[in-house]
Short mmCIF file of C-alpha atoms in Angstrom, two decimals:
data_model
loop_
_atom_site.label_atom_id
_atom_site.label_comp_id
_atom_site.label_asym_id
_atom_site.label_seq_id
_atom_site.Cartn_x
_atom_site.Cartn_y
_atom_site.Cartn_z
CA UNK A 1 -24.84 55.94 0.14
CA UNK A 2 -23.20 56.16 -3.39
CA UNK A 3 -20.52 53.80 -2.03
CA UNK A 4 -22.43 51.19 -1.54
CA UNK A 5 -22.19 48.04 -4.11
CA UNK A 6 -24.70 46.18 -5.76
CA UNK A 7 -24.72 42.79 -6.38
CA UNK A 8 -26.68 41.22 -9.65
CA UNK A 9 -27.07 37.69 -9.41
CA UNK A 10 -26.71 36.19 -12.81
CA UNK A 11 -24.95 37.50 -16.49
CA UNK A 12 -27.96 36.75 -18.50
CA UNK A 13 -29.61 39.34 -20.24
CA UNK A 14 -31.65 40.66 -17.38
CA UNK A 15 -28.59 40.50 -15.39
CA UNK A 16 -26.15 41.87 -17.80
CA UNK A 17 -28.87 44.73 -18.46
CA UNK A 18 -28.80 45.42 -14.95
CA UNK A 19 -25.12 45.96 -14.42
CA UNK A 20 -24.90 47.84 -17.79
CA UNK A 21 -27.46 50.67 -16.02
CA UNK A 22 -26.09 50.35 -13.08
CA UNK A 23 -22.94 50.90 -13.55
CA UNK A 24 -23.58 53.66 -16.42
CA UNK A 25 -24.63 55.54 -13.03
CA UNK A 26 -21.35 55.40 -11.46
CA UNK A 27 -22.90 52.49 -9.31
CA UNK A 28 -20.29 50.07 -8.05
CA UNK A 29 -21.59 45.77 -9.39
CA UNK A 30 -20.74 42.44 -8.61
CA UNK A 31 -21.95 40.68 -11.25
CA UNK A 32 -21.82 36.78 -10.27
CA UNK A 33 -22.09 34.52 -13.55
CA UNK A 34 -21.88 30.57 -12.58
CA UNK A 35 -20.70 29.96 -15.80
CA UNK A 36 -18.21 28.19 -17.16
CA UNK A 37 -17.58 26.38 -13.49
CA UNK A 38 -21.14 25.46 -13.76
CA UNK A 39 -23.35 25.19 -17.10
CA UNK A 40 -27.34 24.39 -16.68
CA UNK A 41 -28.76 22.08 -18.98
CA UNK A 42 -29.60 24.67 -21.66
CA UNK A 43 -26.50 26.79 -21.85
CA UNK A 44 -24.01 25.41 -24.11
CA UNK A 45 -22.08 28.58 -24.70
CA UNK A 46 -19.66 30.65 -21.93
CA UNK A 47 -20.16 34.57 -23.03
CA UNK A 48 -23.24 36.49 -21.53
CA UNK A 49 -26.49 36.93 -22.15
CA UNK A 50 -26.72 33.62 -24.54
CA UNK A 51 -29.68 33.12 -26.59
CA UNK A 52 -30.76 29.29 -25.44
CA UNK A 53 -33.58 29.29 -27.60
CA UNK A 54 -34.18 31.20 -30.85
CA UNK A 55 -32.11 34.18 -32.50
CA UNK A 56 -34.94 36.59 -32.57
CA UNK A 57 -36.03 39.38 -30.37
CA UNK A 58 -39.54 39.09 -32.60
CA UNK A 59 -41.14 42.03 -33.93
CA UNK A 60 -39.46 45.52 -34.31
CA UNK A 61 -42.59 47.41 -35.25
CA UNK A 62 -44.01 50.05 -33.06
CA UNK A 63 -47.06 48.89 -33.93
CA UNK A 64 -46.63 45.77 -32.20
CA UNK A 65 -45.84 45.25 -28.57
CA UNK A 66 -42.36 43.87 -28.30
CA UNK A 67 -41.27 46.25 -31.34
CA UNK A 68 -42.75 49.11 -29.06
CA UNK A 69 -40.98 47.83 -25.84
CA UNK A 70 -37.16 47.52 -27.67
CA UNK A 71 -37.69 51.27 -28.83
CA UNK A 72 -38.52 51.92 -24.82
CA UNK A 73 -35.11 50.30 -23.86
CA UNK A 74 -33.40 52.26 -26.77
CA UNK A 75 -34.44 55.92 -24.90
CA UNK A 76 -32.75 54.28 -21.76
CA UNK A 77 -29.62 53.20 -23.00
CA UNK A 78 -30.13 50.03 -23.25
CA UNK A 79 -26.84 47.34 -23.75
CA UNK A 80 -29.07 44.53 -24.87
CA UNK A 81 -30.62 46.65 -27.99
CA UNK A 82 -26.97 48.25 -28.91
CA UNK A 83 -25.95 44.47 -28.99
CA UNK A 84 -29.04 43.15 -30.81
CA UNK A 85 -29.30 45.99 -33.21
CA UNK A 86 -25.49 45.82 -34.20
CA UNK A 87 -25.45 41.99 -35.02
CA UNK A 88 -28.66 41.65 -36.39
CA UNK A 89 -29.44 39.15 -38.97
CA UNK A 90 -32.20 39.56 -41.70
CA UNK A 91 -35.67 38.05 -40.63
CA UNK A 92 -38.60 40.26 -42.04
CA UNK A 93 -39.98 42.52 -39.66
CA UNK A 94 -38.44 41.07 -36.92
CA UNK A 95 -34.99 41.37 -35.14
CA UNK A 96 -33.20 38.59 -34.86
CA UNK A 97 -29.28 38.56 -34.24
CA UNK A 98 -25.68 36.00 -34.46
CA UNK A 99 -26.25 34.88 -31.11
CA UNK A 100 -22.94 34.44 -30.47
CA UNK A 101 -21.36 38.05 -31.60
CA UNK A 102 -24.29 39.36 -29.74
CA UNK A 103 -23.18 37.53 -26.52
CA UNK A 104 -19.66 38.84 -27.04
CA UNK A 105 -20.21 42.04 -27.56
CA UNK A 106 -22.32 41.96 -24.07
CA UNK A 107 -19.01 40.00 -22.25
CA UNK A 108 -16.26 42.31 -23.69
CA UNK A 109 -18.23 45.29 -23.14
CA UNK A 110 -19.17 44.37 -19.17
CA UNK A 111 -15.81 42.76 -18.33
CA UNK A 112 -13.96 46.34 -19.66
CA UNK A 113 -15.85 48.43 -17.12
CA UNK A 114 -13.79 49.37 -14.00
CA UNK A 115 -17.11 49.65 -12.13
CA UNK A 116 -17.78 45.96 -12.92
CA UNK A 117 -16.19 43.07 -10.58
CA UNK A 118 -17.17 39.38 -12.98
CA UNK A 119 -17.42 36.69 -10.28
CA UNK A 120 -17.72 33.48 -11.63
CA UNK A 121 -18.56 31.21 -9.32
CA UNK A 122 -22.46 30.13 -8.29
CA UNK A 123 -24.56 31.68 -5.69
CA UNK A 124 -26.02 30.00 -3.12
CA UNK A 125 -26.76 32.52 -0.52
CA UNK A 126 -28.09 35.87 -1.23
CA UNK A 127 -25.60 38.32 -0.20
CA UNK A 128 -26.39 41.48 1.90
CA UNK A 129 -27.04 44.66 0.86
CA UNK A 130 -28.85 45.62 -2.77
CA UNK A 131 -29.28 42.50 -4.98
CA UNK A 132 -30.90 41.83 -8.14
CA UNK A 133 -31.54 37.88 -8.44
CA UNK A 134 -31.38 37.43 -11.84
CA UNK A 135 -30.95 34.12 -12.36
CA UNK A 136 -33.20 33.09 -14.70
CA UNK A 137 -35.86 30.22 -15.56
CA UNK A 138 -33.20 27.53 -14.69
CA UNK A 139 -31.95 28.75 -11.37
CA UNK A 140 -29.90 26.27 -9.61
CA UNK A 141 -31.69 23.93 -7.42
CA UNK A 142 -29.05 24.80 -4.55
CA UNK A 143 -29.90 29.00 -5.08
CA UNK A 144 -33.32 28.18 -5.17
CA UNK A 145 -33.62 26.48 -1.91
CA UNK A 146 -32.22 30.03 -0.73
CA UNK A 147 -34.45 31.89 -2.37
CA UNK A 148 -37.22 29.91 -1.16
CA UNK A 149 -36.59 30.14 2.56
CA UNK A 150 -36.31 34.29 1.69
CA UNK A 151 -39.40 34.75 0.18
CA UNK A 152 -41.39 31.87 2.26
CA UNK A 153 -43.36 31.20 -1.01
CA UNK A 154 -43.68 27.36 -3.55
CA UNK A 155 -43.09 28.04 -6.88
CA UNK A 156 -44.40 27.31 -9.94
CA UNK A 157 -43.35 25.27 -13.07
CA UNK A 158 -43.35 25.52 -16.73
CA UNK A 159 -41.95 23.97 -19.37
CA UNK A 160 -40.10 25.28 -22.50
CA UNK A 161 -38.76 24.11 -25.74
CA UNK A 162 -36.13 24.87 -28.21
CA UNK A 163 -36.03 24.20 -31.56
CA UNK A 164 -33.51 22.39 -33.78
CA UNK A 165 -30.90 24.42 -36.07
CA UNK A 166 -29.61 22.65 -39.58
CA UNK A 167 -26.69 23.75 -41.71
CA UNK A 168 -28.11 25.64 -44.74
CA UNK A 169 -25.64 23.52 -47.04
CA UNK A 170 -27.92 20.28 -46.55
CA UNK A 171 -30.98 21.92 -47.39
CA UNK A 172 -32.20 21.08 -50.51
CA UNK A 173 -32.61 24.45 -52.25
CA UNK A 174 -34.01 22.81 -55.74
CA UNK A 175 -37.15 22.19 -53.05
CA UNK A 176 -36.96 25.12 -50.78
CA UNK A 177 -37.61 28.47 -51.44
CA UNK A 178 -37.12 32.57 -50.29
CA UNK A 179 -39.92 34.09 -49.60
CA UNK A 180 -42.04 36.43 -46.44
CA UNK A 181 -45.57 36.24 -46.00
CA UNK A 182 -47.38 38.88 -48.29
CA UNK A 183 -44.30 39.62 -50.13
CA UNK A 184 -42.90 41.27 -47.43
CA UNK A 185 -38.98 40.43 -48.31
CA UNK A 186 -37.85 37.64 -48.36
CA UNK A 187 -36.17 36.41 -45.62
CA UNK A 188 -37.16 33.24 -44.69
CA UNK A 189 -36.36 29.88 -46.26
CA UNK A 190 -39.54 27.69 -46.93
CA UNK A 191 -40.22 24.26 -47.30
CA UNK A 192 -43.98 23.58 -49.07
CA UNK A 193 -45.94 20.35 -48.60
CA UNK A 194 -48.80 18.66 -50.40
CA UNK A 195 -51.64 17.27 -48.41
CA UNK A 196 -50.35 13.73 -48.69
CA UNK A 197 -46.64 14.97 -47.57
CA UNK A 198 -48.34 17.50 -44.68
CA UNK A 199 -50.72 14.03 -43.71
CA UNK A 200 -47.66 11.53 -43.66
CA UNK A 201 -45.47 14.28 -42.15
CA UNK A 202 -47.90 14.82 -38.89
CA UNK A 203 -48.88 10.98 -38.88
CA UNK A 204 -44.86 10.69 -37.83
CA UNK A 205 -44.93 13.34 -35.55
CA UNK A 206 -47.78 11.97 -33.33
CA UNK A 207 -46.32 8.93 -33.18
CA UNK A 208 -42.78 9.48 -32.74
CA UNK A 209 -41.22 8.81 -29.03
CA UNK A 210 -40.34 11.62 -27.00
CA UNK A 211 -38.35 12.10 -24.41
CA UNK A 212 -39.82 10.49 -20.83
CA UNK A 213 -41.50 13.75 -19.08
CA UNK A 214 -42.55 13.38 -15.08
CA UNK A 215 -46.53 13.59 -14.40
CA UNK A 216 -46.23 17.22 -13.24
CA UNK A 217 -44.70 18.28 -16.30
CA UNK A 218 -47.15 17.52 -18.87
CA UNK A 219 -49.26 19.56 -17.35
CA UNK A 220 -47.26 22.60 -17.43
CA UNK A 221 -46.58 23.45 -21.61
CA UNK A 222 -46.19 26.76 -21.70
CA UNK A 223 -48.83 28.03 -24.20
CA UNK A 224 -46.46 30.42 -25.88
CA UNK A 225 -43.65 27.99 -26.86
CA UNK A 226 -45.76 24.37 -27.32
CA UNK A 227 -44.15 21.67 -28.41
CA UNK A 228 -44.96 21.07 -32.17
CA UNK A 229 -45.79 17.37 -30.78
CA UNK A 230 -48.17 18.76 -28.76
CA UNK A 231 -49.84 21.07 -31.11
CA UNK A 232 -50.03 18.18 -33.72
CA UNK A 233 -51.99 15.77 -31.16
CA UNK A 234 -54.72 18.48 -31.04
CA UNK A 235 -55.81 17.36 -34.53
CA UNK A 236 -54.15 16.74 -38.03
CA UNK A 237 -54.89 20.24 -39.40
CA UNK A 238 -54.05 22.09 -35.95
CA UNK A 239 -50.30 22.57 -37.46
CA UNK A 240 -51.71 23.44 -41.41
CA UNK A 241 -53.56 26.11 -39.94
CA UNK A 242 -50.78 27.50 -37.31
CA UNK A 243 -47.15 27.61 -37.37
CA UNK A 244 -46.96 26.36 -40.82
CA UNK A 245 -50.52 28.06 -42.24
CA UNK A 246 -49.28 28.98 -46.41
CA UNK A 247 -51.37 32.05 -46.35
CA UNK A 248 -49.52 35.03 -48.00
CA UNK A 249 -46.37 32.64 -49.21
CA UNK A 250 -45.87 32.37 -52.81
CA UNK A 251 -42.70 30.11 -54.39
CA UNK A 252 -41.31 32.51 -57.20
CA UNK A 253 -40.26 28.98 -59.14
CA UNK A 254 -43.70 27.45 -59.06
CA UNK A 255 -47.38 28.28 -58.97
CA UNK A 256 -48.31 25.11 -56.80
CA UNK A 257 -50.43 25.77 -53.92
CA UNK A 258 -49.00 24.00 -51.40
CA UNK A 259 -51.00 22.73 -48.27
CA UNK A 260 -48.79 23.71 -45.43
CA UNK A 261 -45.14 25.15 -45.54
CA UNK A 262 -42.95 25.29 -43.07
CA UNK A 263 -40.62 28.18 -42.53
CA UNK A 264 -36.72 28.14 -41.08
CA UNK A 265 -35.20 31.70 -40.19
CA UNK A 266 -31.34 32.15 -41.18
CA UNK A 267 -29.42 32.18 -37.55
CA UNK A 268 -26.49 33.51 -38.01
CA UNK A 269 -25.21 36.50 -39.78
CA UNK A 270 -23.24 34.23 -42.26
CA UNK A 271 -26.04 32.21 -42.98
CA UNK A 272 -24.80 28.99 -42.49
CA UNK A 273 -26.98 27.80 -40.41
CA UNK A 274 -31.03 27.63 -39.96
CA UNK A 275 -33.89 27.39 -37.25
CA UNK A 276 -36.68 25.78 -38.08
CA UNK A 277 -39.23 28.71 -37.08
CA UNK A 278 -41.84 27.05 -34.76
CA UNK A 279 -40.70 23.59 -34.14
CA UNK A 280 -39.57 23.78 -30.17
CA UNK A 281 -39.66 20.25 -29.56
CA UNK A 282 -39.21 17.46 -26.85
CA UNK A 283 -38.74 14.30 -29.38
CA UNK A 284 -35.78 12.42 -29.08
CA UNK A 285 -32.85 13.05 -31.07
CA UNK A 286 -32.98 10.26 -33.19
CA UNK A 287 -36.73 10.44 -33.92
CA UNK A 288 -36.03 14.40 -34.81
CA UNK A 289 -33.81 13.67 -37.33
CA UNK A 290 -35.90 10.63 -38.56
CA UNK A 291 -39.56 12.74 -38.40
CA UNK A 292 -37.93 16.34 -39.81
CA UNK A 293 -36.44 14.63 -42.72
CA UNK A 294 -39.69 13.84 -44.02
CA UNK A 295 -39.98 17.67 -44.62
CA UNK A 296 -39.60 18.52 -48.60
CA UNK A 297 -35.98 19.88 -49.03
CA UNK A 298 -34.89 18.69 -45.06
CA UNK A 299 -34.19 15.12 -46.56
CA UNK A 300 -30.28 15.11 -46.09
CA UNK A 301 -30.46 17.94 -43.17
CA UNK A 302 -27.47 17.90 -41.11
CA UNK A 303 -28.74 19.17 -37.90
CA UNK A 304 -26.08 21.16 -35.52
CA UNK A 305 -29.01 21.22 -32.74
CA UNK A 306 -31.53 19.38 -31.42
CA UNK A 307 -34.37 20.75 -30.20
CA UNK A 308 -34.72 20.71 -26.47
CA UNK A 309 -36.60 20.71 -23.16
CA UNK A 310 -35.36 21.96 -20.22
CA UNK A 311 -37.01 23.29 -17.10
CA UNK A 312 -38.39 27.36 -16.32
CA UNK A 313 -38.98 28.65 -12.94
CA UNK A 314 -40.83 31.14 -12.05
CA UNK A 315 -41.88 33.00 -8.39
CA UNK A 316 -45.47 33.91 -7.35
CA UNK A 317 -45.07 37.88 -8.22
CA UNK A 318 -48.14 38.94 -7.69
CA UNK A 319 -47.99 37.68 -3.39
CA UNK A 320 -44.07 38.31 -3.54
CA UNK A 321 -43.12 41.67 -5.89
CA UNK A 322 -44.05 45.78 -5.21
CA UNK A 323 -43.54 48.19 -7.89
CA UNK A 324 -40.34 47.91 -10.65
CA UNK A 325 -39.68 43.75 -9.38
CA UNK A 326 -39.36 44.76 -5.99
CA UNK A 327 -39.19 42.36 -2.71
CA UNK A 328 -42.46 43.62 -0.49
CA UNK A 329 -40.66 41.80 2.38
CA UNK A 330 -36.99 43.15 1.72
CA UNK A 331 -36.86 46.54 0.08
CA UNK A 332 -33.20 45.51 -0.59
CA UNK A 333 -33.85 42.79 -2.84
CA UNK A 334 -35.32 42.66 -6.64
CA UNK A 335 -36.21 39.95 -8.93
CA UNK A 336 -35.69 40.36 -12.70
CA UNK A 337 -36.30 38.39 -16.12
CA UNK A 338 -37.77 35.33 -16.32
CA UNK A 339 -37.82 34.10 -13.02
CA UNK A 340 -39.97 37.40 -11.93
CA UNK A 341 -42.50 36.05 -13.99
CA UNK A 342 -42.24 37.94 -17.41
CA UNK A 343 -41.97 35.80 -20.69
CA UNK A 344 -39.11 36.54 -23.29
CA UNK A 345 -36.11 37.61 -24.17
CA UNK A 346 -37.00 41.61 -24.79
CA UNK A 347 -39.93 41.41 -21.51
CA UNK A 348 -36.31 39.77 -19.11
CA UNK A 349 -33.64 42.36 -20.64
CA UNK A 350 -36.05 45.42 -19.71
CA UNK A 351 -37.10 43.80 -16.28
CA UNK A 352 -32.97 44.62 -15.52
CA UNK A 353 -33.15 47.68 -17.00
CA UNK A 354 -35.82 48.68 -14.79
CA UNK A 355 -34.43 47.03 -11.53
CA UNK A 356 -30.88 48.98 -12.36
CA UNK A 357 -32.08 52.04 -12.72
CA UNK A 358 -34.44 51.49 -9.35
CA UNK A 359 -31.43 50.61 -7.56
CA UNK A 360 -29.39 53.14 -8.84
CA UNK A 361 -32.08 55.59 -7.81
CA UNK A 362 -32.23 54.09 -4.03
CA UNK A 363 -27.97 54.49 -3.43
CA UNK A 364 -28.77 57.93 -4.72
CA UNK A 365 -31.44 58.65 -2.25
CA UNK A 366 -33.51 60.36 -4.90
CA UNK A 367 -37.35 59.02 -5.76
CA UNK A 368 -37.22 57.08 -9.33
CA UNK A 369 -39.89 58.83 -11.85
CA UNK A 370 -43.00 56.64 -12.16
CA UNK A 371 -43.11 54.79 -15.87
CA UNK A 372 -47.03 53.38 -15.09
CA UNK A 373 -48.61 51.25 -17.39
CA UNK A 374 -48.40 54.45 -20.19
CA UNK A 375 -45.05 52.53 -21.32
CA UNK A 376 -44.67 49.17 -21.91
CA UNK A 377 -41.48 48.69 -19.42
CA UNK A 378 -43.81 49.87 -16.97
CA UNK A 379 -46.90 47.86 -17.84
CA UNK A 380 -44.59 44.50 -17.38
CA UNK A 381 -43.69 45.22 -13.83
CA UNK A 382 -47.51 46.39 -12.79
CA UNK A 383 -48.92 43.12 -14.02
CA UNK A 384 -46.54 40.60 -12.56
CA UNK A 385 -47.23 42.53 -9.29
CA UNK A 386 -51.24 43.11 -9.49
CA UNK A 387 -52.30 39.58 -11.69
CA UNK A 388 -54.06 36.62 -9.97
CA UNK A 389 -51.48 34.90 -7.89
CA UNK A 390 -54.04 31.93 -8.04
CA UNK A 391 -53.56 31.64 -11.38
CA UNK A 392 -50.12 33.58 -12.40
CA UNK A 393 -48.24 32.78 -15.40
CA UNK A 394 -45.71 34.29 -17.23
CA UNK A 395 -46.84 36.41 -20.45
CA UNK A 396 -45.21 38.31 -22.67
CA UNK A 397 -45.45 42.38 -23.32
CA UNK A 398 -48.84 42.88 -25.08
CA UNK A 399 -51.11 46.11 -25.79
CA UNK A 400 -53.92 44.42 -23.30
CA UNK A 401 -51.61 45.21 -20.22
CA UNK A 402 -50.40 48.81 -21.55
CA UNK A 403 -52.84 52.18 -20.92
CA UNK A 404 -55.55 52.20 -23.49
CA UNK A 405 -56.37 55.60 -25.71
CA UNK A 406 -59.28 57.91 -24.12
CA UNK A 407 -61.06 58.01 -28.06
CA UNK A 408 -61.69 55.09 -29.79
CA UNK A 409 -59.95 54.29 -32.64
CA UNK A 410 -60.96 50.46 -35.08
CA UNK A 411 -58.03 50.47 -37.05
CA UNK A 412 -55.67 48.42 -34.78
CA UNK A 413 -52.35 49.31 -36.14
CA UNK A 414 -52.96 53.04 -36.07
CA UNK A 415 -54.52 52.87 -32.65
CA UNK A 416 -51.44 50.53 -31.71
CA UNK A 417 -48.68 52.93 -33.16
CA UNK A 418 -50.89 56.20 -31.59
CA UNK A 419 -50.41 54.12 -28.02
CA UNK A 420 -46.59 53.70 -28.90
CA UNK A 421 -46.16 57.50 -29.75
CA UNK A 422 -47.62 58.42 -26.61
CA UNK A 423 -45.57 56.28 -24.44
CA UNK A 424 -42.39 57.16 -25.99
CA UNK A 425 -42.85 60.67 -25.89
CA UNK A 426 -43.74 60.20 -21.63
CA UNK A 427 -40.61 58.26 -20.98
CA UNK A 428 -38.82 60.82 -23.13
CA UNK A 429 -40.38 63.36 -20.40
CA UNK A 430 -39.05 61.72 -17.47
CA UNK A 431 -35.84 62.27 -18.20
CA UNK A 432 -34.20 59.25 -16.94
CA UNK A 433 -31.23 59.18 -18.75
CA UNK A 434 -30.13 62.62 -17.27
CA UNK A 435 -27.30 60.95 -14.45
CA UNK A 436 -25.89 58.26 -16.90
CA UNK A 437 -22.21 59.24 -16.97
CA UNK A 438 -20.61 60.21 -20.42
CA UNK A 439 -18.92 57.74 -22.59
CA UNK A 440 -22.01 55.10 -21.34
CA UNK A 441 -23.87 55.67 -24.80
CA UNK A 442 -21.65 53.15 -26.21
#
């Protein structure tokens, strides 16, 4: 059995996770990458596991969900955390990394494995034997006519956005300022407004043109990543007391109280360049450049990125997907990261952890310890399988999903950080790491 070869559709970080633990077995990969023959129409840049929206893998506290769920991959060897812990880039409490030496890290790493065949072309026929389809929220339209006469289901539809990057040299830093929320660093770059600005500012917004959407997609904004647009047509104060709320932000320079502020997170380790935290967008180019500029200290920005929409797919998990992303209808076959129906960049990376290991564990003919919803990686994969396939979406890792404590405890970051201790310490117990080769703990 241990001769057998499995094939991992997609280098992205669910993909690249996969072959990373697979192959840290002594399991044999194909790992197919379409890129750079083909790009879709979010990926700009050739190396693995790119970033196509913002730098950060959010929080990194165990007190909070995703923070919990990294320190999970950690204990299992995970590539994507080496990378993203390695090339990180300061941003508070959160862990955000240079995309782009994080993506190369991943490539050189994978390609320099003997166990590894990189075959760059695109897939559009599931090969036999084990796969992993990793191919993401913007699978090709040709592999997902394939996939669609596999699993005999429609899928569903959501809709993303990215937001726009300037150069830090055009910001205006006689009107912008450092400064975290409740003095906690300061790490982020803010821009305050005055009622009048924050007014004319959203005024601009509503109005500006965006790009032409079809019918079907307007109704499909993915709650987690709205459009600022979107968020502004719910009323003028919807953004003041959101994404760019002042609560807990204080300009060292001034003792004005400004009425809204918005917030751009360095994104790169130089810190050249800036995201503007929040704003995922589908505006036009020109009327991004024309509405952001009315931001205090974004006057002259020179923006290096536009923000973005671009298409997410997603497969009906709950009808289609067993335990750890697998196929009811072909044991053989496993779905991981986004298009299995988890939401971010941490919730896809650990989706391929889990589906490596699982396959690794098959070719060995030995029965994979059960994670359950104790641990966060194994929450994930319980509620993609067991939600309402009437009304399935994508979510990210959250506490809600993960085993609750027996005794009740009010203080939520205690009771959250109890819940992490406790799941750590189980996947600790399972020993999974115990037939990972040596020289794998890169």
């Amino acid at each position: 059995m241990e001769n057998k070869i499995v094939n991992v559709i997609g280098a992205g970080l669910a993909g690249s996770e996969a072959a990373w633990q697979l192959a840290s077995r002594g399991i044999k990969v194909r790992l197919f990458d379409m890129k750079p023959k083909k790009m879709s129409p979010a990926h700009k840049y050739t190396g693995f596991s790119e970033l196509v929206c913002s730098n950060s893998l959010r929080s990194n506290q165990l007190s909070n969900a995703c923070g919990l769920l990294k320190e999970e991959m950690r204990v299992l060897n995970s590539l994507i955390m080496k990378a993203a812990d390695k090339f990180k880039v300061p941003a508070g409490s959160a862990l955000a990394v240079d995309r782009y030496k994080f993506s190369d890290f991943i490539s050189i790493t994978l390609k320099g494995i003997d166990g590894i065949e990189i075959i760059n072309e695109e897939v559009t026929k599931i090969p036999k034997g084990p796969v992993i389809i990793a191919t993401g929220p913007l699978t090709s339209e040709n592999l997902l006519g394939e996939i669609g006469r596999i699993v005999g289901e429609e899928y569903c539809f959501f809709f993303d956005a990215a937001a726009p990057i300037v150069t830090a040299e055009s910001i205006d830093m006689d009107k912008a300022f450092f400064a975290s929320r409740y003095d906690k660093g300061s790490d982020y770059l803010n821009c305050a407004m005055d009622k009048e600005a924050y007014y004319s500012f959203v005024d601009a917004l509503i109005n500006a043109e965006c790009v032409e959407l079809k019918d079907f997609e307007n109704k499909n904004v993915f709650e987690g990543c709205m459009p600022v647009e979107v968020m502004a047509k719910r009323g003028r104060d919807t953004l003041a007391f959101g994404p760019l709320k002042p609560v807990g932000i204080k300009n060292p320079r001034s003792d004005f109280k400004p009425y809204a502020v918005v917030q751009l997170r360095r994104e790169n380790e130089a810190g050249t360049l800036y995201n503007i935290v929040g704003f995922q967008t589908h505006l036009k180019f020109g009327e991004q450049k024309r509405v952001f500029s009315l931001i205090p200290g974004l006057e002259n920005a020179e923006f290096v990125r536009y923000g973005v929409m671009h298409k997410n797919t997603f497969i009906n998990s709950p009808k289609l997907l067993g335990e750890n992303y697998r196929l009811k209808s072909n044991g053989n076959i496993f779905f991981a990261g986004q298009i299995s129906g988890v939401e971010g960049y941490v919730e896809s990376a650990s989706s391929g952890l889990l589906t490596g290991i699982a396959a690794a564990y098959d070719i060995k003919g030995a029965k994979m310890p059960e994670l359950t919803d104790i641990t966060a990686i194994g929450a994930l994969p319980e509620y993609v399988s067991n939600a309402n396939p009437d009304l399935f979406q994508p979510m990210n890792i959250n506490f809600g999903i993960i085993k609750p404590l027996e005794q009740r405890i009010r203080n939520k970051m205690e009771k959250n950080t109890i819940i992490a201790n406790r799941s750590i310490e189980y996947l600790k117990s399972l020993h999974i790491n115990e037939h990972v080769l040596e020289g794998f703990y890169v």
